[in-house]
Amino acid sequence: MNTKTKTTSKFTIYQIAMIAVMTAVTCVLAPLSIPIGPVPISLTNLVIYFSLYILGAKKGTISYVIYLLIGLVGIPVFSSFTGGPGKLFGPTGGYLIGFIPLALIAGFFIDHFRNNKVLCFIGMVLGTAVCYAIGTAWLAVQAHMTAQAALMAGVIPFLPGDFIKMILALLIAPQIRKQLDAAGLTR
């Protein structure tokens, strides 16, 4: 008799709580934004980088998707304290959606090369590039912009700040993770 064992991956109470905490941190920090045009400067990607270090790729991505769902139902957690389907599917929604592959790609690098800051940085850059590609294409279509205009509105002004956010995540997030590991909160 051939029996197959089906295994399921379940989260512990600690893991669920940590996902909830990072979702809450995203909900608090992401709305804080600086409007500089059609795409505002926000802290969303910084929180995602931290979540990936603290939770890992899978749980960090889940945390972000929960944040998206909270915003989708109308809770004002998106930039400038907005929410709802109009924001998610509007001109800047591509960046919000693009944060999912950013989390998956950067999270892969962080999970597999946690002690190699250069490779983690490369993962963040690659993930951010994919996010920018999705967001810029979406912005160009939704706002009836040329690709160049969408790049100038949604990418170029953000590059220096995103570089700083990546460096901050590389320097600070591993230290937070180390403290959480020592406290037994990342089981």
Tab-separated table of C-alpha atoms in Angstrom:
chain	number	residue	atom	x	y	z
A	1	MET	CA	0.000	0.000	0.000
A	2	ASN	CA	1.444	3.336	-1.068
A	3	THR	CA	0.459	6.160	1.211
A	4	LYS	CA	1.471	9.726	0.716
A	5	THR	CA	1.882	12.001	3.636
A	6	LYS	CA	0.610	15.483	3.094
A	7	THR	CA	2.418	18.083	5.122
A	8	THR	CA	1.087	21.520	5.737
A	9	SER	CA	3.059	24.528	6.709
A	10	LYS	CA	1.506	26.197	9.712
A	11	PHE	CA	2.584	29.381	11.364
A	12	THR	CA	3.192	29.547	15.081
A	13	ILE	CA	1.438	32.111	17.261
A	14	TYR	CA	4.730	34.040	17.444
A	15	GLN	CA	5.029	34.106	13.657
A	16	ILE	CA	1.430	35.257	13.206
A	17	ALA	CA	1.983	37.954	15.813
A	18	MET	CA	5.184	39.123	14.084
A	19	ILE	CA	3.394	39.226	10.710
A	20	ALA	CA	0.659	41.309	12.344
A	21	VAL	CA	3.196	43.635	13.954
A	22	MET	CA	5.001	44.258	10.669
A	23	THR	CA	1.673	44.762	8.890
A	24	ALA	CA	0.787	47.332	11.554
A	25	VAL	CA	4.166	49.048	11.134
A	26	THR	CA	3.509	49.238	7.383
A	27	CYS	CA	0.024	50.655	8.025
A	28	VAL	CA	1.498	53.342	10.279
A	29	LEU	CA	4.538	54.348	8.203
A	30	ALA	CA	3.346	53.919	4.595
A	31	PRO	CA	0.755	56.734	4.741
A	32	LEU	CA	3.460	59.186	5.790
A	33	SER	CA	4.418	60.566	2.421
A	34	ILE	CA	5.665	63.625	0.636
A	35	PRO	CA	3.661	64.512	-2.474
A	36	ILE	CA	6.123	65.530	-5.190
A	37	GLY	CA	3.941	64.789	-8.207
A	38	PRO	CA	1.721	61.906	-9.213
A	39	VAL	CA	3.881	59.462	-7.245
A	40	PRO	CA	4.632	60.456	-3.627
A	41	ILE	CA	7.728	59.652	-1.619
A	42	SER	CA	6.761	57.105	1.037
A	43	LEU	CA	8.377	54.764	3.520
A	44	THR	CA	6.639	51.664	2.157
A	45	ASN	CA	9.684	50.082	0.565
A	46	LEU	CA	11.806	50.762	3.662
A	47	VAL	CA	9.267	48.920	5.814
A	48	ILE	CA	9.221	46.059	3.299
A	49	TYR	CA	13.029	45.739	3.456
A	50	PHE	CA	12.871	45.634	7.256
A	51	SER	CA	10.004	43.107	7.171
A	52	LEU	CA	12.028	40.821	4.924
A	53	TYR	CA	14.971	40.830	7.307
A	54	ILE	CA	12.770	40.357	10.351
A	55	LEU	CA	10.227	37.870	8.974
A	56	GLY	CA	11.874	36.296	5.934
A	57	ALA	CA	10.612	36.344	2.349
A	58	LYS	CA	7.416	34.342	2.772
A	59	LYS	CA	6.105	35.957	5.943
A	60	GLY	CA	7.357	39.413	4.896
A	61	THR	CA	5.460	39.144	1.616
A	62	ILE	CA	2.360	37.922	3.449
A	63	SER	CA	2.620	40.926	5.777
A	64	TYR	CA	2.694	43.281	2.788
A	65	VAL	CA	-0.215	41.534	1.025
A	66	ILE	CA	-2.296	41.864	4.204
A	67	TYR	CA	-1.447	45.583	4.193
A	68	LEU	CA	-2.633	45.808	0.571
A	69	LEU	CA	-5.904	44.082	1.444
A	70	ILE	CA	-6.437	46.456	4.375
A	71	GLY	CA	-5.969	49.395	2.004
A	72	LEU	CA	-8.137	47.800	-0.680
A	73	VAL	CA	-11.156	47.666	1.634
A	74	GLY	CA	-10.852	51.396	2.239
A	75	ILE	CA	-8.786	51.771	5.393
A	76	PRO	CA	-6.556	54.836	4.749
A	77	VAL	CA	-3.168	53.116	4.922
A	78	PHE	CA	-1.816	54.075	1.500
A	79	SER	CA	0.239	57.218	0.881
A	80	SER	CA	-1.300	60.453	2.124
A	81	PHE	CA	-3.758	58.431	4.241
A	82	THR	CA	-5.793	57.132	1.306
A	83	GLY	CA	-7.332	53.745	0.690
A	84	GLY	CA	-9.804	51.861	-1.450
A	85	PRO	CA	-9.826	50.277	-4.894
A	86	GLY	CA	-9.524	53.676	-6.595
A	87	LYS	CA	-6.066	54.146	-5.115
A	88	LEU	CA	-4.942	50.567	-5.685
A	89	PHE	CA	-6.120	50.502	-9.294
A	90	GLY	CA	-5.351	54.169	-10.028
A	91	PRO	CA	-2.207	55.643	-11.624
A	92	THR	CA	0.123	54.795	-8.719
A	93	GLY	CA	-1.376	51.367	-8.010
A	94	GLY	CA	1.260	49.661	-10.132
A	95	TYR	CA	3.886	50.584	-7.578
A	96	LEU	CA	1.722	49.172	-4.775
A	97	ILE	CA	1.315	45.926	-6.750
A	98	GLY	CA	4.991	46.026	-7.741
A	99	PHE	CA	6.007	45.860	-4.096
A	100	ILE	CA	4.905	42.194	-4.112
A	101	PRO	CA	7.622	41.037	-6.559
A	102	LEU	CA	10.019	43.430	-4.802
A	103	ALA	CA	9.348	41.530	-1.561
A	104	LEU	CA	9.700	38.138	-3.231
A	105	ILE	CA	12.942	38.967	-5.051
A	106	ALA	CA	14.644	40.932	-2.266
A	107	GLY	CA	13.355	38.394	0.251
A	108	PHE	CA	14.918	35.531	-1.682
A	109	PHE	CA	18.314	37.234	-1.556
A	110	ILE	CA	17.950	38.174	2.109
A	111	ASP	CA	16.860	34.636	3.056
A	112	HIS	CA	19.664	32.940	1.133
A	113	PHE	CA	22.503	35.445	1.562
A	114	ARG	CA	21.650	37.088	4.908
A	115	ASN	CA	25.313	37.511	5.886
A	116	ASN	CA	26.404	38.934	2.532
A	117	LYS	CA	25.394	42.595	2.443
A	118	VAL	CA	26.445	43.003	-1.192
A	119	LEU	CA	24.152	40.205	-2.388
A	120	CYS	CA	21.309	41.445	-0.172
A	121	PHE	CA	21.774	44.912	-1.681
A	122	ILE	CA	21.722	43.421	-5.189
A	123	GLY	CA	18.486	41.623	-4.313
A	124	MET	CA	16.927	44.861	-3.099
A	125	VAL	CA	18.032	46.655	-6.259
A	126	LEU	CA	16.640	43.892	-8.504
A	127	GLY	CA	13.355	43.780	-6.606
A	128	THR	CA	13.048	47.548	-6.722
A	129	ALA	CA	13.791	47.552	-10.459
A	130	VAL	CA	10.956	45.082	-11.076
A	131	CYS	CA	8.655	47.193	-8.884
A	132	TYR	CA	9.621	50.285	-10.856
A	133	ALA	CA	9.042	48.513	-14.180
A	134	ILE	CA	5.534	47.445	-13.174
A	135	GLY	CA	4.689	50.776	-11.558
A	136	THR	CA	6.051	52.874	-14.424
A	137	ALA	CA	4.232	50.868	-17.093
A	138	TRP	CA	1.008	51.103	-15.066
A	139	LEU	CA	1.486	54.859	-14.498
A	140	ALA	CA	2.147	55.486	-18.194
A	141	VAL	CA	-1.041	53.675	-19.229
A	142	GLN	CA	-3.296	55.018	-16.448
A	143	ALA	CA	-2.096	58.627	-16.661
A	144	HIS	CA	-1.676	58.617	-20.471
A	145	MET	CA	2.024	59.463	-20.165
A	146	THR	CA	4.948	58.556	-22.332
A	147	ALA	CA	7.382	56.044	-20.886
A	148	GLN	CA	9.929	58.832	-20.422
A	149	ALA	CA	7.431	61.061	-18.591
A	150	ALA	CA	6.412	58.146	-16.354
A	151	LEU	CA	10.078	57.433	-15.564
A	152	MET	CA	10.634	61.077	-14.687
A	153	ALA	CA	7.534	61.124	-12.466
A	154	GLY	CA	7.809	57.712	-10.842
A	155	VAL	CA	11.434	56.580	-10.798
A	156	ILE	CA	14.189	59.144	-11.284
A	157	PRO	CA	13.334	61.394	-8.290
A	158	PHE	CA	13.164	58.351	-5.999
A	159	LEU	CA	16.518	56.725	-6.757
A	160	PRO	CA	18.655	58.605	-4.195
A	161	GLY	CA	16.107	58.090	-1.410
A	162	ASP	CA	15.656	54.422	-2.259
A	163	PHE	CA	19.417	53.936	-2.170
A	164	ILE	CA	19.466	55.464	1.330
A	165	LYS	CA	16.548	53.249	2.427
A	166	MET	CA	18.413	50.156	1.223
A	167	ILE	CA	21.560	51.155	3.106
A	168	LEU	CA	19.542	51.819	6.271
A	169	ALA	CA	17.887	48.403	5.953
A	170	LEU	CA	21.254	46.710	5.419
A	171	LEU	CA	22.726	48.386	8.497
A	172	ILE	CA	19.811	48.340	10.953
A	173	ALA	CA	17.477	45.449	10.093
A	174	PRO	CA	20.030	42.648	10.711
A	175	GLN	CA	20.629	44.089	14.185
A	176	ILE	CA	16.900	44.058	14.925
A	177	ARG	CA	16.675	40.487	13.643
A	178	LYS	CA	19.605	39.475	15.863
A	179	GLN	CA	17.833	40.925	18.916
A	180	LEU	CA	14.562	39.194	18.003
A	181	ASP	CA	16.432	35.895	17.502
A	182	ALA	CA	18.079	36.272	20.914
A	183	ALA	CA	14.669	36.908	22.490
A	184	GLY	CA	13.249	33.825	20.753
A	185	LEU	CA	10.673	35.844	18.799
A	186	THR	CA	11.545	34.570	15.318
A	187	ARG	CA	10.831	30.894	15.865
